[in-house]
Coordinates of C-alpha atoms in Angstrom, one line a residue:
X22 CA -60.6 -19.5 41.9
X23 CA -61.8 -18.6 38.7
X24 CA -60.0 -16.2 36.2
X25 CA -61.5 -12.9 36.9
X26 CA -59.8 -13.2 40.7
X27 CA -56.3 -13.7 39.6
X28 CA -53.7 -10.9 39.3
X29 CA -53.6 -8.9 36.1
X30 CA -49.9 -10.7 35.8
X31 CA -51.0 -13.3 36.2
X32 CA -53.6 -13.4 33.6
X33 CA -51.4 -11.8 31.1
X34 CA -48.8 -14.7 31.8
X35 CA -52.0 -17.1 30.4
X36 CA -53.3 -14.9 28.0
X37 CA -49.6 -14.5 26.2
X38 CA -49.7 -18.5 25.8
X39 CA -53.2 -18.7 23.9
X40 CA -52.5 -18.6 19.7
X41 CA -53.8 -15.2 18.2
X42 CA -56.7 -16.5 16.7
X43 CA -58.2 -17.3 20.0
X44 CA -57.3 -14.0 21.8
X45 CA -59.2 -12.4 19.3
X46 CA -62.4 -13.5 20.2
X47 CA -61.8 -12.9 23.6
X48 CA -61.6 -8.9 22.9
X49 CA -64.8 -8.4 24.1
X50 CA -64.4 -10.0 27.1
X51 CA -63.7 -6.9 29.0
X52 CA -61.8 -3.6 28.0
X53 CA -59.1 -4.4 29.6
X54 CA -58.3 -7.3 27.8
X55 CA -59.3 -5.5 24.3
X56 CA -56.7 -3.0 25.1
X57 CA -54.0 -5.3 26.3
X58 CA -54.4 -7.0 22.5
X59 CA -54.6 -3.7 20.9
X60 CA -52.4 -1.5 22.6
X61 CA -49.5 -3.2 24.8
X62 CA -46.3 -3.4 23.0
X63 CA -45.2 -5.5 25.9
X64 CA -47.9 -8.3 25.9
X65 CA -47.4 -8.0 22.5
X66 CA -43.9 -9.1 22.4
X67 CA -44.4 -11.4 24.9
X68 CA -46.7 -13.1 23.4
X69 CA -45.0 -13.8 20.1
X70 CA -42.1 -15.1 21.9
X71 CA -44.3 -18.0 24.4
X72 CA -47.9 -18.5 22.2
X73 CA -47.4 -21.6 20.4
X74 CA -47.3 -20.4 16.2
X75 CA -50.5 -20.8 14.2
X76 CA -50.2 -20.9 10.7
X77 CA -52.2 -20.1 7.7
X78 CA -52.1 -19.9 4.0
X79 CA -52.5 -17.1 2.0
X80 CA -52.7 -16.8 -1.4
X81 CA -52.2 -13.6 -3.6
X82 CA -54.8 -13.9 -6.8
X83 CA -54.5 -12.5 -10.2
X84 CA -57.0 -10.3 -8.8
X85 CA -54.4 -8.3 -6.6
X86 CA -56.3 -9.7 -3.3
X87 CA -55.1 -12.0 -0.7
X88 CA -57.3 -14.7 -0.1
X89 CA -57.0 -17.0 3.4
X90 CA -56.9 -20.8 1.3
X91 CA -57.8 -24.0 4.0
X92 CA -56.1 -26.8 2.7
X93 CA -56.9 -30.3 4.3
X94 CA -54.3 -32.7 3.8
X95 CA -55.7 -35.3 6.2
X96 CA -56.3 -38.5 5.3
X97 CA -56.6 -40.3 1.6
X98 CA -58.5 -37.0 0.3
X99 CA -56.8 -33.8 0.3
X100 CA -58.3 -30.4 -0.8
X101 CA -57.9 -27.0 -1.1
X102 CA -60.7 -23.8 -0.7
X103 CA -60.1 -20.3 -1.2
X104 CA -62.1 -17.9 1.3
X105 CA -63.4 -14.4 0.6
X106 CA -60.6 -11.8 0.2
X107 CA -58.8 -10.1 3.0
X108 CA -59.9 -6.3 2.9
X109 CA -57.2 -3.6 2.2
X110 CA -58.8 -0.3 1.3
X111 CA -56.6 2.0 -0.5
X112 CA -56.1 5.1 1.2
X113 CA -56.0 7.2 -2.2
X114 CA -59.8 6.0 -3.2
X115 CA -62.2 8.2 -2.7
X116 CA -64.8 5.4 -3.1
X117 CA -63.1 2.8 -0.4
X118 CA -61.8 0.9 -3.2
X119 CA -59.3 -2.0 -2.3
X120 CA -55.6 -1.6 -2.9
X121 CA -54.4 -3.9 -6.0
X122 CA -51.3 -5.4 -4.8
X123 CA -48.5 -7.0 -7.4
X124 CA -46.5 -8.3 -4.9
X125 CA -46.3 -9.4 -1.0
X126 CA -43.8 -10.6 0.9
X127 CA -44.3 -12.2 4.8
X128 CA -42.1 -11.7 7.7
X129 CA -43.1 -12.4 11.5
X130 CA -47.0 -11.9 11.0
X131 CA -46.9 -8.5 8.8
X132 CA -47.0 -8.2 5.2
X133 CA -45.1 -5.5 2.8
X134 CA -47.5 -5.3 0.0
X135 CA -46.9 -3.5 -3.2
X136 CA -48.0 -1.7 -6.5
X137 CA -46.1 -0.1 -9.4
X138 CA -48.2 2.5 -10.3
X139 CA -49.2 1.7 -13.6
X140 CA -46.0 1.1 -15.0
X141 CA -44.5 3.0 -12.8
X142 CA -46.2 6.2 -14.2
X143 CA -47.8 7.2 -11.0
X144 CA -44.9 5.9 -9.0
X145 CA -44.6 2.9 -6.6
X146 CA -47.4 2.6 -3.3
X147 CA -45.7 0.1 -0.7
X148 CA -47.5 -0.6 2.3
X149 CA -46.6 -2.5 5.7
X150 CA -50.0 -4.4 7.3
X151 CA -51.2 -7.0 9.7
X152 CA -54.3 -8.4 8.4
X153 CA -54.9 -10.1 11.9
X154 CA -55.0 -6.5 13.8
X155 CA -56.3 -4.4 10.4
X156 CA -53.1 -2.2 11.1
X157 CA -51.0 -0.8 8.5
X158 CA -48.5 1.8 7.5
X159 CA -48.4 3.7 4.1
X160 CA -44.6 4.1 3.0
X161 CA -44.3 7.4 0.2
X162 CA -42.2 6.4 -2.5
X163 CA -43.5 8.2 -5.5
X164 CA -42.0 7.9 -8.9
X165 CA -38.0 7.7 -7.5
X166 CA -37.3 4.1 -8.9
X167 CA -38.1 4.1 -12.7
X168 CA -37.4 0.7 -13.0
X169 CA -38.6 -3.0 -11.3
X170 CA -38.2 -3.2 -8.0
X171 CA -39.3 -5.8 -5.3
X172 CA -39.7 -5.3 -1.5
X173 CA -38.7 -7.3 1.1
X174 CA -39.5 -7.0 5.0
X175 CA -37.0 -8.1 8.1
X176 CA -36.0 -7.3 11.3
X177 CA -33.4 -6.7 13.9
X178 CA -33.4 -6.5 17.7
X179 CA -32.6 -3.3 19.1
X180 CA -30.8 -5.0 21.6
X181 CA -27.3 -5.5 20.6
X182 CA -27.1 -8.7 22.3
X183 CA -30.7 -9.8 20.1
X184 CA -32.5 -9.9 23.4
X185 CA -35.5 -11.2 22.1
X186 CA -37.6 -9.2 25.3
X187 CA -36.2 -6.2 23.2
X188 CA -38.5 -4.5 20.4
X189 CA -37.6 -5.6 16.7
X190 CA -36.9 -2.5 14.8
X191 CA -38.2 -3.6 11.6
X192 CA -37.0 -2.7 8.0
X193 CA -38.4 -2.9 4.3
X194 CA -35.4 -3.7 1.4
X195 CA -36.4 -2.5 -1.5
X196 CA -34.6 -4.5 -4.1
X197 CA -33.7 -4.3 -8.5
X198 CA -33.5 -7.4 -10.6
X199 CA -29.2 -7.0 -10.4
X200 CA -29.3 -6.1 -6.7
X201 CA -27.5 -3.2 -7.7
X202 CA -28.7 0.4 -6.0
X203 CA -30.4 -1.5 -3.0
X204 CA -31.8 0.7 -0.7
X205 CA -33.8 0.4 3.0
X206 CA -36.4 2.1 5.3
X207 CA -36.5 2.0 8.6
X208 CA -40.3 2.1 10.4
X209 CA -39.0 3.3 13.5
X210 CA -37.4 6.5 12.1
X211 CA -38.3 9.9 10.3
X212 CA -35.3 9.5 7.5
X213 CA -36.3 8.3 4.0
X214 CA -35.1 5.6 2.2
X215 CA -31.5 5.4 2.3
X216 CA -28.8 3.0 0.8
X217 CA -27.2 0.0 2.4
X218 CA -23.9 0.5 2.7
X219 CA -22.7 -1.1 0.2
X220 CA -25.2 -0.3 -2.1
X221 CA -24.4 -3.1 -4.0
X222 CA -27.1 -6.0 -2.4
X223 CA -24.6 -8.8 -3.1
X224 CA -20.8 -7.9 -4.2
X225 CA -19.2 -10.4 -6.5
X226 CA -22.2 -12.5 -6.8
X227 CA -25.4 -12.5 -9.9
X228 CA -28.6 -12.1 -7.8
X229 CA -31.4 -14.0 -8.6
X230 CA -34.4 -11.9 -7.4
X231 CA -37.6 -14.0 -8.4
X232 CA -37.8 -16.4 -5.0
X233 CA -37.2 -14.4 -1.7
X234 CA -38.2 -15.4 2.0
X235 CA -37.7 -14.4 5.1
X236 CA -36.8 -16.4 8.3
X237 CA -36.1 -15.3 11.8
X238 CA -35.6 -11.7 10.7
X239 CA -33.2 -12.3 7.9
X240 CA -34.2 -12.4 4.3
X241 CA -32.9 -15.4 2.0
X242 CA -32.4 -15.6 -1.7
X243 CA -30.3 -17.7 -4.2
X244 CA -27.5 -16.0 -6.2
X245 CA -24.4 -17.8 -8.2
X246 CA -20.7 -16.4 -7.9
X247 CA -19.4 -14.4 -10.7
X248 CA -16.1 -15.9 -9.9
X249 CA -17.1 -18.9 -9.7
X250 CA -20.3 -19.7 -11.8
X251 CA -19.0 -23.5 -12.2
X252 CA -20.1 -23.9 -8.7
X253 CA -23.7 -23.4 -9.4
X254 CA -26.0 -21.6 -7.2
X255 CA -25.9 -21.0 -3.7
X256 CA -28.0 -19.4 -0.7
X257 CA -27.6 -16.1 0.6
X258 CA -28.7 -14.0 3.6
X259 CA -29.2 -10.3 4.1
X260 CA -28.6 -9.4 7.7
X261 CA -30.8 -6.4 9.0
X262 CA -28.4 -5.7 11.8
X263 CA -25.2 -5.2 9.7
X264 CA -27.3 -4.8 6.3
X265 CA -24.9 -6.7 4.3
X266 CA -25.7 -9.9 2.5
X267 CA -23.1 -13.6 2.9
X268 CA -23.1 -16.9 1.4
X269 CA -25.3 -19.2 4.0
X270 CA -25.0 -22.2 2.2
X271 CA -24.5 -24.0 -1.5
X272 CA -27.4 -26.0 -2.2
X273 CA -27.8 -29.5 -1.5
X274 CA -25.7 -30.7 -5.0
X275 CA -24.6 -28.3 -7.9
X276 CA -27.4 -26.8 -10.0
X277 CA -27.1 -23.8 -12.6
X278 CA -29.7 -20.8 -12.8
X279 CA -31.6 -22.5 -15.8
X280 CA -32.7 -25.0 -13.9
X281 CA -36.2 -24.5 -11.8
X282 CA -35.7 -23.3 -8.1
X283 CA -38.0 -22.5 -5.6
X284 CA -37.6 -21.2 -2.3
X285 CA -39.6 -21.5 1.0
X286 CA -39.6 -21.4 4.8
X287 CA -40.8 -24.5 7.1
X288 CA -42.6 -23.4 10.4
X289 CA -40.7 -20.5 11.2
X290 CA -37.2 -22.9 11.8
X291 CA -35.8 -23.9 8.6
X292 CA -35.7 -23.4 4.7
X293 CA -37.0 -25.8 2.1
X294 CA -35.2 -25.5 -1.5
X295 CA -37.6 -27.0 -4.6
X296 CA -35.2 -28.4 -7.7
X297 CA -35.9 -29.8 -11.0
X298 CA -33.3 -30.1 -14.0
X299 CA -33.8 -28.2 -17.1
X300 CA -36.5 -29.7 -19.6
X301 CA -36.8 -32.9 -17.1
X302 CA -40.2 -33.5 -14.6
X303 CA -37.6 -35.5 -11.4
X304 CA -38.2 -32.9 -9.0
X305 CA -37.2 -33.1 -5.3
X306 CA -37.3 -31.0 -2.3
X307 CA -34.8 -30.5 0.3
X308 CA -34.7 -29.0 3.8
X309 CA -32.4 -27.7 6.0
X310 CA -31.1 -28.4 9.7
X311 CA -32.6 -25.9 12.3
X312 CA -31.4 -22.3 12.1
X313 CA -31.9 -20.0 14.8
X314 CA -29.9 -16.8 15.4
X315 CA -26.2 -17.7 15.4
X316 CA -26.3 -20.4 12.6
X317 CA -23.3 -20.1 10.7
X318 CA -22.6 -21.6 7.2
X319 CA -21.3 -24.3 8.2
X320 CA -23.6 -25.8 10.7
X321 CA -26.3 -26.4 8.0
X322 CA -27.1 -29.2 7.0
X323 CA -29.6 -30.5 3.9
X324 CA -32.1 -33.7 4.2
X325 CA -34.0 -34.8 1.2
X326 CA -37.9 -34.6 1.8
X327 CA -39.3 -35.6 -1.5
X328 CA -38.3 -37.3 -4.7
X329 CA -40.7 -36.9 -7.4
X330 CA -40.9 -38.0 -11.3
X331 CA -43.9 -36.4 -12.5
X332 CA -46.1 -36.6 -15.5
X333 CA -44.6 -34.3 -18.3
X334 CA -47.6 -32.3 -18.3
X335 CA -46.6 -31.7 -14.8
X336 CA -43.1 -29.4 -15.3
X337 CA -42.7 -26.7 -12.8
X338 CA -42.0 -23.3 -14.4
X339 CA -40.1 -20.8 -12.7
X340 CA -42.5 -19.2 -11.0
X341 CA -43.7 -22.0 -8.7
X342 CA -44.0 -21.1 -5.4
X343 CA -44.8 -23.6 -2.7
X344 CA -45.1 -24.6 0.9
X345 CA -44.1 -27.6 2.7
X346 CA -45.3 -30.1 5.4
X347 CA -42.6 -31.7 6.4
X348 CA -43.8 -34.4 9.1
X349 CA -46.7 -35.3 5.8
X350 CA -44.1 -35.3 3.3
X351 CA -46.7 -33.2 1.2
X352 CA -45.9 -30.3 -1.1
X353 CA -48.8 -27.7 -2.1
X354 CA -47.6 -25.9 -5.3
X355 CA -49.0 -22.3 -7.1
X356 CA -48.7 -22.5 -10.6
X357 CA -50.5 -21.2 -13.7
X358 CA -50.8 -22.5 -16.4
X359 CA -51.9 -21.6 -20.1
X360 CA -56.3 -22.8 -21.2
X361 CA -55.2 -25.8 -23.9
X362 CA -57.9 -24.6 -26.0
X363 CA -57.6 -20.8 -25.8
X364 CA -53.8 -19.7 -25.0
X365 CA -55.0 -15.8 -24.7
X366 CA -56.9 -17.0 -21.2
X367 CA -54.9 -18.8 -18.2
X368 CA -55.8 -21.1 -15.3
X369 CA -54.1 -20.9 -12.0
X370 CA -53.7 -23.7 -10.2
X371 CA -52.9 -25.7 -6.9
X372 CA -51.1 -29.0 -6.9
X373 CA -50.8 -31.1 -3.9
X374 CA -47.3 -33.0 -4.2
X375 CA -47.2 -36.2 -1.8
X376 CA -45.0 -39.6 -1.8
X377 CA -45.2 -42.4 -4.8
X378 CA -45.8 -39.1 -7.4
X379 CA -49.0 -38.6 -5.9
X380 CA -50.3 -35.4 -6.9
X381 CA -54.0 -33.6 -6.8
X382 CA -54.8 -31.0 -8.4
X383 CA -57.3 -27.6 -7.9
X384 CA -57.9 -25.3 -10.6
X385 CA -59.7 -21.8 -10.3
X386 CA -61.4 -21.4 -13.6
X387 CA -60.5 -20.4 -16.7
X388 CA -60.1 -16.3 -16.7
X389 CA -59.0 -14.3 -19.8
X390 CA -57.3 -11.4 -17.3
X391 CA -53.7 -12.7 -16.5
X392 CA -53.0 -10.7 -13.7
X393 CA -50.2 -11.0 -11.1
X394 CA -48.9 -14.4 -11.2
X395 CA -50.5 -16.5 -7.9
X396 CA -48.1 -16.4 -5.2
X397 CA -49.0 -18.9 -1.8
X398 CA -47.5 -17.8 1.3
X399 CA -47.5 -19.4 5.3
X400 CA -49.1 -16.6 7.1
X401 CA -48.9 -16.9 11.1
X402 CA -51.2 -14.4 13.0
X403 CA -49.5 -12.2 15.4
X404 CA -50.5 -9.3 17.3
X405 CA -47.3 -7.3 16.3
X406 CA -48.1 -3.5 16.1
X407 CA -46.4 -1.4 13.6
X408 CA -45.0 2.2 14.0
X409 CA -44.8 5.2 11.7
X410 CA -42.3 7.6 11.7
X411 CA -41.1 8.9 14.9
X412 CA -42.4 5.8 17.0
X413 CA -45.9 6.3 17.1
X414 CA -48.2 3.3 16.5
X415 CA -50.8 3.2 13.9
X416 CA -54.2 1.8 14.8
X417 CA -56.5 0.2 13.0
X418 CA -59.3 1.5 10.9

């Protein structure tokens, strides 16, 4: 029997098993199947629940594009290539020019991407897309927030009980530096932005807002207790069902603010914390135990991954951002770094971080415009659609 002769179930049931990637050049196939990728909410959800999880790296450039990166880590000789940009034309432009983004931030295959405005002068322009379907949704903000502010996307089930055959009813977090004023906006409804209910992102604690990420619907973030600063720094998580943020879990062994900290999520199942010590270049990465939806505090657990003592030249600043294979034991690392013979122009760079303190690296070029600073990301492509206000889907362009 060949495929055409089965039952539409039946074919779905396959088709909601085949990674995203593949589906879509299997669009035009028949219209059938172009509208069951497209348009069906349900094969939608289905299939993010049973298609096994591609994922792919994405890198945000000091040009304020996204960029797909392949990076082979196979074998003796690893490398890393930046494709041509993803395209996101701004919807302001009257000449199809491409939205500048400052920031982006990934949860469950979309991306909340973000500009200030021009120092805020024009007021923020946040938007919510899936560059595997080309779908987005424009969020107005205008000039209300005069000062920094960061976004961050999550979810929750509409379904009490997070029946995970229920729609997600996902929300962007727009955050301030103190974590102070923290308001949210809900796609699925026709209200503005509104505070959480506390208003206050993390009571009692200092928020540290530089390295956010999102797992299973919940965002994470470090933060040290103003009780308790002695205790060093610890991770929390903001809840999209209750809005309110808890302590998840102290990090693997004490550490204060100053030292370097880095945050990021393995495969869609755990959290990965980067360390190194003020002014020394021992680095080491740690990752968690499994978490899934009714991980408590306490049932975490940390395993160290890597242990590292790196060339001097080699420090991590800040602003690292990284991703993690943890079965290779291989770190690859976003960092920029100033030119040693003209400090007015900067390099961006990618280092690959394996066993033994090896490490490769991959600059870009010398460029005399700064930018945003270089942000790498695990991307997975899903076929997730997004809604505007009052439940309606937007297509894409």
């Amino acid at each position: 029997m060949v495929l055409p002769d089965l039952r539409n179930d039946l074919v779905d049931e396959i088709l909601c098993r085949v990674p995203a990637r593949n589906l879509k050049r299997l669009r035009s196939t028949c219209k059938r199947w172009n509208r069951l990728f497209k348009d069906d909410r349900r094969f939608a959800r289905e299939h993010s629940h049973k298609a096994p999880k591609e994922y792919l790296a994405l890198m945000l450039t000091n040009k304020y594009r996204i960029r797909p990166m392949s990076i082979n880590l196979q074998g003796d000789v690893t490398s890393v290539v930046l494709k041509s940009e993803l395209s996101l034309p701004d919807p302001d432009s009257n000449n199809s020019h491409q939205f500048d983004i400052d920031e982006v931030f990934h949860c469950d295959g979309l991306l909340v991407c973000s500009h200030d405005g021009n120092n805020r002068r024009y007021g923020f322009k946040i938007v919510v897309w899936n560059p595997f379907t080309g779908q987005t949704r424009w969020i107005k903000a205008g000039n209300r927030w005069k000062e920094p502010k960061s976004f961050v996307l999550g979810y929750c089930y509409q379904d009490k009980n997070k029946n995970k055959s229920c729609s997600k009813s996902y929300k962007v977090l727009c955050l301030s530096s103190c974590g102070k004023n923290t308001e949210i906006y809900e796609l699925k409804s026709d209200t503005t932005w509104r505070r959480i209910p506390d208003g206050d992102l993390t009571p009692g604690w200092f928020f540290c807002p530089s390295h956010t990420v999102s797992l299973k619907g919940n965002t994470y973030f470090f933060a040290t207790e103003k009780s308790k600063p002695h205790l060093g720094v610890s991770l929390l998580r903001f809840d999209f069902s209750t809005e309110k943020s808890s302590l998840f879990v102290p990090l693997p062994y004490q550490r204060p603010l100053s030292a370097t900290l880095s945050l990021s999520a393995v495969r869609g199942e755990k959290l990965s914390v980067l360390i190194q010590p003020e002014f020394t270049s021992k680095t080491e990465i740690w990752v968690t135990s499994k978490i899934d939806d009714t991980t408590t505090k306490g049932a975490v657990s940390w395993t160290k991954v890597l242990a590292l003592d790196l060339s001097p030249e080699l420090q991590i600043t800040d602003e690292v951002k990284f991703l993690l294979d943890e079965d290779k034991k291989v770190a690859v690392c976003c960092e920029r770094w100033l030119d040693d013979e003209d400090e007015t122009k900067t390099i961006d760079k990618i280092f690959i971080l394996g066993e033994d303190n090896k490490v490769t690296e991959v600059g870009f070029g010398v460029d005399t415009n700064a930018g945003v600073w270089p942000v790498i990301l695990n991307y997975v492509p899903s076929l997730v659609q997004i809604e505007q206000a009052g439940g309606n889907r937007i297509r894409s362009g």
